[in-house]
Amino acid sequence: MSNNPTHKKEWQDLEKLSKTPLNLNDLFAKNPSRFSEFSISLEGLFLDYSKQKITQPILQNLIDLAKASDVEEKRDAMFAGGIINHTEQRAVLHTALRVPKDSIIEVDRKNIVPEIQETLSRIEKLSNTLRTQKYLGATGKVITDVVSIGIGGSDLGPRMVYEALNNDKQPIALHFVSNIDADDIEKTLQRCNPETTLFIVISKSFGTQETLTNALTARAWVQNFIGKNKDISNHFIAVSANINAAQKFGIKTDNIYPLWDWVNGRFSLWSAVGLPIAIGLGFDEFSSLLDGARAMDIHFQTASLKKNMPVLMAMIGIWNRNFLHSANLAVLPYSQNLSLFPSYLQQLDMESNGKSVDNAGQEIKDYMTAPVLFGEAGTNGQHSFYQLLHQGSETIPCDFIGVIEPNHTHKNHHDMLLGHLLAQGQAMMKGKASIQNAHKNFTGNKPCTTILLDKLDAYHLGMLIALYEHKIMVQGVIWNINSFDQFGVELGKEMAANIESHNFDNLDPSTKALYSLIHKQQK
Ligand code: F6P
């Protein structure tokens, strides 16, 4: 049997079903129990997919496609430590980072859980020491500021979680630096004091140019202030899978927190990459985040496919992308605290499934893979790109995310915020006909999913992130691609290295001319 999904009977049946246009308003008119039929909840996370253009037969066919694509077998292989990242010969075990202490998960016949637990204990100890003002810098002063230096998967996760959950005054001021543009680190250093600042250099490879350049700048800043030959090792901590490189950089072995090759960067916030979360918010919050993700893992592993949230979200995404031909997905959190969630998801989704070569190394020609994911916190997005969502020439499915119980006491604000969330989903679905003025016509019939969290706390955030992680994994299985490598980011790095080392042999005329322009101006 071919692994090309379009050769599967289930795919072809879905293609036939997609030929009949559906109108969401009619579907609701015909079925009074549509909302309860097409929604599901789990421990304070509610998923409403009744405003998606599906019917029970379509849903059943989507589930059949998931079954025929061996989603269950591949899910189980992932949780068990199978080498599912076959292009890099690696297991994919971010889920092991949130299992109970007494679990046994083997990689190369070695149980990895004790190492995970030991690292968690070190995270707990360090975060407690810092948060109780017991961590001292080179001159004996208490560390008050922590700067996390990392990029991509070594930055976006902890940054997003910290932004989402940081509602109280914290004992440590946490900062994040990622861009190689020195404006990033400059602005951060201006707010810190070298005597009282600790840097956490997070890099799985410990070879990422942006991170190492920023770390060198930070080190020079501390060393210049404290004194040339003074020991500043207390000001630097590393999180890396490349212990040698971190040591060579000058980080004390005791200050290095491990990562493992079975944790992919964009899935790594549950490891020591999440150290800034534990330092910034406290270890209990970090633990609770892991527990929430674990609850979603158990649901994903045990619920039947038809009642399985990540599977449902994945298959609805497949329906929209491959059968209704939507090229985009908008993720719209109605929560200022979740404002970084869309950019976090951009990496998670597009670095995972932005592929056009299948698992057998064949170019994918007859179906599409990941859509372009973008988004913005509501209501800000409403005053920006929603015009296109309502009246543009493309239909863009939306994920609306709302939080029922706010973290603040301004009930009036919150009622208005959630009113907007509900109104937007309704407006997209119902539209509004204007016969006299075409400019004021809203066609409606635009699909969306609504996710409601009881509360935006660490537990529910953990659940939400794991929901999207597993959705992405399932979609990768359907598209027959490896969601866990990212070779596509390498070519640009290579070419940048050539330009930096003045190797112009392969520069095209346009890039050469731009280079001259930049350098003429800089003289
Ligand atoms: O360039 C992309 C990438 O490789 C991501 O996959 C990764 O999360 C990021 O760079 C950072 O890599 P590292 O943690 O090795 O510095």
CSV table of N, CA and C in Angstrom, one decimal, residues 365-416:
chain,number,residue,atom,x,y,z
A,365,LYS,N,3.9,16.1,-4.6
A,365,LYS,CA,3.4,16.9,-5.8
A,365,LYS,C,1.9,17.1,-5.8
A,366,ASP,N,1.2,16.1,-5.2
A,366,ASP,CA,-0.2,16.2,-5.4
A,366,ASP,C,-1.0,16.5,-4.1
A,367,TYR,N,-0.4,17.1,-3.1
A,367,TYR,CA,-1.2,17.6,-2.0
A,367,TYR,C,-0.4,18.7,-1.3
A,368,MET,N,-1.0,19.5,-0.5
A,368,MET,CA,-0.4,20.6,0.2
A,368,MET,C,-0.1,20.1,1.7
A,369,THR,N,0.9,20.7,2.3
A,369,THR,CA,1.2,20.4,3.7
A,369,THR,C,0.9,21.7,4.5
A,370,ALA,N,1.7,22.1,5.5
A,370,ALA,CA,1.3,23.1,6.4
A,370,ALA,C,0.8,24.4,5.8
A,371,PRO,N,-0.3,25.0,6.4
A,371,PRO,CA,-0.7,26.3,5.9
A,371,PRO,C,0.2,27.4,6.6
A,372,VAL,N,0.1,28.6,6.1
A,372,VAL,CA,0.8,29.7,6.7
A,372,VAL,C,0.0,30.0,8.0
A,373,LEU,N,0.7,30.1,9.1
A,373,LEU,CA,0.0,30.4,10.4
A,373,LEU,C,0.4,31.8,10.8
A,374,PHE,N,-0.6,32.5,11.2
A,374,PHE,CA,-0.3,33.9,11.7
A,374,PHE,C,-1.4,34.2,12.7
A,375,GLY,N,-1.2,35.3,13.4
A,375,GLY,CA,-2.2,35.7,14.4
A,375,GLY,C,-1.8,36.9,15.2
A,376,GLU,N,-2.7,37.3,16.1
A,376,GLU,CA,-2.5,38.5,16.9
A,376,GLU,C,-3.5,38.4,18.0
A,377,ALA,N,-3.2,39.0,19.1
A,377,ALA,CA,-4.2,39.0,20.2
A,377,ALA,C,-5.4,39.9,19.8
A,378,GLY,N,-6.6,39.3,20.1
A,378,GLY,CA,-7.8,40.1,19.9
A,378,GLY,C,-7.9,41.0,21.1
A,379,THR,N,-8.3,42.2,21.1
A,379,THR,CA,-9.0,42.8,20.0
A,379,THR,C,-8.1,43.5,19.0
A,380,ASN,N,-6.8,43.6,19.3
A,380,ASN,CA,-5.9,44.3,18.4
A,380,ASN,C,-6.0,44.0,17.0
A,381,GLY,N,-6.0,42.6,16.7
A,381,GLY,CA,-6.1,42.2,15.3
A,381,GLY,C,-7.3,42.7,14.6
A,382,GLN,N,-8.4,42.9,15.3
A,382,GLN,CA,-9.6,43.4,14.7
A,382,GLN,C,-9.5,44.7,14.0
A,383,HIS,N,-8.5,45.5,14.5
A,383,HIS,CA,-8.3,46.8,13.9
A,383,HIS,C,-7.1,46.8,12.9
A,384,SER,N,-6.8,45.6,12.5
A,384,SER,CA,-5.6,45.4,11.6
A,384,SER,C,-6.1,44.5,10.4
A,385,PHE,N,-5.9,43.2,10.5
A,385,PHE,CA,-6.1,42.4,9.3
A,385,PHE,C,-7.5,41.7,9.3
A,386,TYR,N,-8.4,42.0,10.2
A,386,TYR,CA,-9.7,41.3,10.2
A,386,TYR,C,-10.5,41.7,9.0
A,387,GLN,N,-10.2,42.9,8.4
A,387,GLN,CA,-10.9,43.3,7.2
A,387,GLN,C,-10.8,42.1,6.2
A,388,LEU,N,-9.5,41.6,6.0
A,388,LEU,CA,-9.3,40.6,5.1
A,388,LEU,C,-10.0,39.3,5.5
A,389,LEU,N,-10.0,39.0,6.8
A,389,LEU,CA,-10.7,37.8,7.2
A,389,LEU,C,-12.2,37.8,6.8
A,390,HIS,N,-12.8,39.0,6.9
A,390,HIS,CA,-14.2,39.2,6.7
A,390,HIS,C,-14.6,39.3,5.2
A,391,GLN,N,-13.7,40.1,4.5
A,391,GLN,CA,-14.1,40.4,3.1
A,391,GLN,C,-13.0,40.1,2.1
A,392,GLY,N,-11.9,39.5,2.5
A,392,GLY,CA,-10.9,39.3,1.5
A,392,GLY,C,-11.2,38.2,0.6
A,393,SER,N,-10.4,37.9,-0.4
A,393,SER,CA,-10.7,36.9,-1.5
A,393,SER,C,-10.4,35.5,-1.1
A,394,GLU,N,-9.7,35.3,0.1
A,394,GLU,CA,-9.4,34.0,0.5
A,394,GLU,C,-10.2,33.7,1.8
A,395,THR,N,-10.6,32.4,1.9
A,395,THR,CA,-11.2,32.0,3.2
A,395,THR,C,-10.1,31.6,4.1
A,396,ILE,N,-10.0,32.2,5.3
A,396,ILE,CA,-9.0,31.8,6.3
A,396,ILE,C,-9.6,31.3,7.5
A,397,PRO,N,-9.5,30.0,7.8
A,397,PRO,CA,-10.1,29.4,9.0
A,397,PRO,C,-9.4,30.0,10.2
A,398,CYS,N,-10.1,30.2,11.3
A,398,CYS,CA,-9.5,30.9,12.5
A,398,CYS,C,-9.7,30.0,13.7
A,399,ASP,N,-8.7,30.0,14.6
A,399,ASP,CA,-8.8,29.4,15.9
A,399,ASP,C,-8.9,30.6,16.9
A,400,PHE,N,-10.1,30.8,17.5
A,400,PHE,CA,-10.3,31.8,18.5
A,400,PHE,C,-10.0,31.1,19.8
A,401,ILE,N,-9.2,31.8,20.7
A,401,ILE,CA,-8.9,31.3,22.0
A,401,ILE,C,-9.3,32.3,23.1
A,402,GLY,N,-10.2,31.9,24.0
A,402,GLY,CA,-10.6,32.8,25.0
A,402,GLY,C,-10.4,32.2,26.4
A,403,VAL,N,-10.4,33.1,27.4
A,403,VAL,CA,-10.2,32.6,28.8
A,403,VAL,C,-11.5,33.1,29.6
A,404,ILE,N,-12.2,32.1,30.3
A,404,ILE,CA,-13.4,32.5,30.9
A,404,ILE,C,-13.2,33.4,32.1
A,405,GLU,N,-12.3,32.9,33.0
A,405,GLU,CA,-12.1,33.7,34.3
A,405,GLU,C,-10.9,34.5,34.2
A,406,PRO,N,-11.0,35.8,34.2
A,406,PRO,CA,-9.8,36.6,34.0
A,406,PRO,C,-8.9,36.6,35.3
A,407,ASN,N,-7.6,37.1,35.1
A,407,ASN,CA,-6.7,37.2,36.2
A,407,ASN,C,-6.8,38.6,36.9
A,408,HIS,N,-7.7,39.4,36.4
A,408,HIS,CA,-7.8,40.8,36.9
A,408,HIS,C,-9.2,41.0,37.4
A,409,THR,N,-9.5,42.1,38.0
A,409,THR,CA,-10.8,42.3,38.5
A,409,THR,C,-11.7,43.3,37.7
A,410,HIS,N,-11.2,43.6,36.5
A,410,HIS,CA,-12.0,44.6,35.6
A,410,HIS,C,-13.0,43.8,34.8
A,411,LYS,N,-14.1,43.5,35.5
A,411,LYS,CA,-15.1,42.6,34.8
A,411,LYS,C,-15.7,43.3,33.5
A,412,ASN,N,-15.8,44.6,33.6
A,412,ASN,CA,-16.3,45.3,32.4
A,412,ASN,C,-15.4,45.0,31.1
A,413,HIS,N,-14.1,45.1,31.3
A,413,HIS,CA,-13.2,44.9,30.2
A,413,HIS,C,-13.4,43.5,29.7
A,414,HIS,N,-13.4,42.5,30.7
A,414,HIS,CA,-13.4,41.1,30.3
A,414,HIS,C,-14.7,40.8,29.5
A,415,ASP,N,-15.8,41.3,30.0
A,415,ASP,CA,-17.1,41.1,29.3
A,415,ASP,C,-17.0,41.6,27.9
A,416,MET,N,-16.4,42.8,27.7
A,416,MET,CA,-16.3,43.3,26.4
A,416,MET,C,-15.4,42.5,25.5
